[in-house]
XYZ file of C-alpha atoms in Angstrom:
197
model
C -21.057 -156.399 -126.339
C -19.916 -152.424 -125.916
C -17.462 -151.061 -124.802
C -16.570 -146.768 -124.068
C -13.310 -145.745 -123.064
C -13.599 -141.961 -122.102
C -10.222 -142.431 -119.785
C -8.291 -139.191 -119.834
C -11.053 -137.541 -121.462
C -11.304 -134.075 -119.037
C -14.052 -132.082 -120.829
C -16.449 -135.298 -120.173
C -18.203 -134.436 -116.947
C -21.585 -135.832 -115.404
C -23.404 -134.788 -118.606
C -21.601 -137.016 -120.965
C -21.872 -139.713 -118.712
C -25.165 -139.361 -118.866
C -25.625 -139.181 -122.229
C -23.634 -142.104 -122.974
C -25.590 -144.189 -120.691
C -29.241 -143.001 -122.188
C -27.893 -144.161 -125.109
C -25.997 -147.055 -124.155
C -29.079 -149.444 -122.418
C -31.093 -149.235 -125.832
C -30.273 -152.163 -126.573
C -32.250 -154.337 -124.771
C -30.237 -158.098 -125.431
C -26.832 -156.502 -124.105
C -24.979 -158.631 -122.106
C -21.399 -157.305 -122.221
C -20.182 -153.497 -121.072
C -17.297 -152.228 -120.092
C -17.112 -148.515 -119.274
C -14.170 -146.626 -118.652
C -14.821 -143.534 -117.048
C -10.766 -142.589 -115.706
C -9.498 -139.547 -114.964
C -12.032 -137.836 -116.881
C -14.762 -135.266 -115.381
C -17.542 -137.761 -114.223
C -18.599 -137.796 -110.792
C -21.837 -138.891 -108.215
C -24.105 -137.276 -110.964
C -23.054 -139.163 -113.969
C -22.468 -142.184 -111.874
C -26.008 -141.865 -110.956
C -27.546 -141.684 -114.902
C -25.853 -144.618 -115.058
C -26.915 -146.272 -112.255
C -30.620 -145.091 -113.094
C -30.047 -147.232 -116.773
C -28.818 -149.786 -115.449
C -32.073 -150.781 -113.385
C -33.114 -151.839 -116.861
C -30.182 -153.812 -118.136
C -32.343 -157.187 -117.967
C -29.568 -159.152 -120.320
C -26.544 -158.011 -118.494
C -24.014 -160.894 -117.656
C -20.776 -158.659 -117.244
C -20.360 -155.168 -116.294
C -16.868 -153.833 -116.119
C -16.622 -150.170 -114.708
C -13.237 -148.334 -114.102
C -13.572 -144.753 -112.354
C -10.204 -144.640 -111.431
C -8.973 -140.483 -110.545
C -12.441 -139.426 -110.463
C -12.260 -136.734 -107.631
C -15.712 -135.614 -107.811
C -16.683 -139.212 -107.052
C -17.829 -140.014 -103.525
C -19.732 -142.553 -101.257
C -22.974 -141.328 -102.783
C -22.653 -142.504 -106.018
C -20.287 -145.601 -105.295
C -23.723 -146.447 -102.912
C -26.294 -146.101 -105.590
C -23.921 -148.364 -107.881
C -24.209 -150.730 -105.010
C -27.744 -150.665 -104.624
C -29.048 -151.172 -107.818
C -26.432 -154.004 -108.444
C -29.203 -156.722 -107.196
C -31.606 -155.215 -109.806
C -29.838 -156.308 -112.556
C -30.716 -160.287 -112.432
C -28.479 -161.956 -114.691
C -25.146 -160.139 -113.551
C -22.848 -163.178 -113.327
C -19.474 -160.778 -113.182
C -18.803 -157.856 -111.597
C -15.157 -155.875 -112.291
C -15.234 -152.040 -110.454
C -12.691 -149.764 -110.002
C -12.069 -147.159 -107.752
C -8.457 -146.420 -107.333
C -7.362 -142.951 -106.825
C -11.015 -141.359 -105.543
C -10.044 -139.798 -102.659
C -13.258 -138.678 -101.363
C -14.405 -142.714 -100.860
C -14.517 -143.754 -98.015
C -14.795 -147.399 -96.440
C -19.097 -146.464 -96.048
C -20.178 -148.057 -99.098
C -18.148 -150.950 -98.567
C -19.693 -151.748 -95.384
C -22.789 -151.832 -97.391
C -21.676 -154.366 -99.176
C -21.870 -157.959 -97.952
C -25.869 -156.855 -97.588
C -26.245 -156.495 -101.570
C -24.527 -159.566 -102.760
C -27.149 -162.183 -101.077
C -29.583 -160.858 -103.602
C -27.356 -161.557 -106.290
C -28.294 -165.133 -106.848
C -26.406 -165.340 -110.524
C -23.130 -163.573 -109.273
C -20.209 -165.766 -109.659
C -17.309 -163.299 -109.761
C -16.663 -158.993 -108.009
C -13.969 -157.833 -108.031
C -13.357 -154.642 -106.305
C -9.911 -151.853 -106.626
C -9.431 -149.300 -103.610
C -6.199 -148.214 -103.678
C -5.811 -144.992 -102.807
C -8.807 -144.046 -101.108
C -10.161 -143.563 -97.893
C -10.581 -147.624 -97.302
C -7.778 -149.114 -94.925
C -6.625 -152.531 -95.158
C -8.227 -153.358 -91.663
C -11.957 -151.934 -93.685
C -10.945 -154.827 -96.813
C -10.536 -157.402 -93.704
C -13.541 -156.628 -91.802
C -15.747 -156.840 -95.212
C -14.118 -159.973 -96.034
C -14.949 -161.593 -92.618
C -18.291 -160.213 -93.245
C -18.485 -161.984 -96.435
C -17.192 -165.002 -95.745
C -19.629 -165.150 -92.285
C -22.898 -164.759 -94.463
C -25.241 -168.168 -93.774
C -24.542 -170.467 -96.476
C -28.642 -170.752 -97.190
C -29.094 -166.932 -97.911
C -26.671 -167.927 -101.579
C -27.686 -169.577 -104.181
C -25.782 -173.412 -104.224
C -24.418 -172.248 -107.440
C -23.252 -169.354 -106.370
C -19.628 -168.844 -105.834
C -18.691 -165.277 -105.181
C -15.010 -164.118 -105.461
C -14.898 -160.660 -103.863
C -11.339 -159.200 -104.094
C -11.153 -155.548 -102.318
C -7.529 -155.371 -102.926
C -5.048 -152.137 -101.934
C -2.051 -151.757 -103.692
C 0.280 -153.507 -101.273
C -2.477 -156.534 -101.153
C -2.557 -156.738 -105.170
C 1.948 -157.043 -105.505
C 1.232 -159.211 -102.438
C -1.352 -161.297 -104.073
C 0.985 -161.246 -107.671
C 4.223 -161.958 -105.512
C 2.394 -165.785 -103.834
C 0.763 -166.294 -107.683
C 4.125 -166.589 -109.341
C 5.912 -168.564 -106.311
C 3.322 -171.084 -106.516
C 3.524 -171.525 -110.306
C 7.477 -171.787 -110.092
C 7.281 -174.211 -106.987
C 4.541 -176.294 -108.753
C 6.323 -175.786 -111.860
C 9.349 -177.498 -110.237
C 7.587 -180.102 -107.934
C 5.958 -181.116 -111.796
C 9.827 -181.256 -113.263
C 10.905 -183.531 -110.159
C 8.167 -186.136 -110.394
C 8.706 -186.797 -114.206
C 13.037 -186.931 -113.465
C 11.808 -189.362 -111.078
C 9.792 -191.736 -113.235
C 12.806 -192.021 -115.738
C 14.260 -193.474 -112.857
């Protein structure tokens, strides 16, 4: 497992990203990573050294990358990440973070539902895009997408969980969590009062 937290870092640009990376996928049997890349200097360039090492991560079960505030990010990089994604053939979870780049837009998102069918050992993405140029009407249309792929281009054991949240969508999604838990919570309290009846 490794993990780099550069968050807040400003002097790390594209350069340190791509150091980090070179040295990062020398280890051939790694199968955990989580990179945190926020508010620092990285952009499409360092995004791209990592998306270059990343080709070669045969091991790789989990890959957790938060870019949030990266301004020099844009669809060009977020699309490489994308692409290469089905490369990497034992990725079983995917966490990715893009809150706060302004210069995304919904393109690479489109892009998308077309990756994950060559995915056959993904079981969990999850996607952040608040604050960016994706619209909640671009997270429904990807979703319909997704959930309108044939059934015979996934694997049987496949169960993919793709959340492309914006902020209002995440409180939205916490707000329904917790009523459920307090409703089930009770309807759990009121079945056992009943059987001491």
């Amino acid at each position: 497992d490794f993990a780099l937290d550069v968050s807040y870092c400003y002097a790390v640009g594209d350069e340190g990203a791509a150091a980090a990376a070179e040295v990062l996928f020398q280890s051939p049997k790694l199968a955990k990573m989580s990179l945190d890349f926020s508010d620092s200097g990285v952009g499409d360039q360092g995004l791209q050294s990592l998306v270059e090492n990343l080709a070669h991560a045969e091991h790789l079960v989990s890959l957790s990358l938060r870019c949030r505030n990266l301004q020099a990010l844009t669809d060009a990089g977020v699309l490489a990440l994308f692409s290469v994604l089905p490369k990497v053939p034992r990725l079983r979870e995917v966490g990715m973070c893009f809150s706060g780049c302004s210069a995304i837009s919904k393109s690479p998102f489109d892009a998308l539902p077309d990756h994950i069918p060559h995915m056959p050992s993904l079981m969990r993405l999850e996607t952040e895009v608040a604050d960016t140029g994706v619209s909640a009407s671009d997270i429904a249309s990807v979703r319909n997408r997704l959930s309108a792929r044939p059934a015979s281009s996934v694997s049987a054991k496949q169960s993919v969980l793709t959340w492309l949240r914006a902020r209002d969508q995440w409180e939205t999604d916490n707000i329904v969590k917790q009523a459920r838990g307090h409703w089930n919570s009770r309807a759990a309290d009121d079945s056992k009062g009943k059987g001491k009846g």
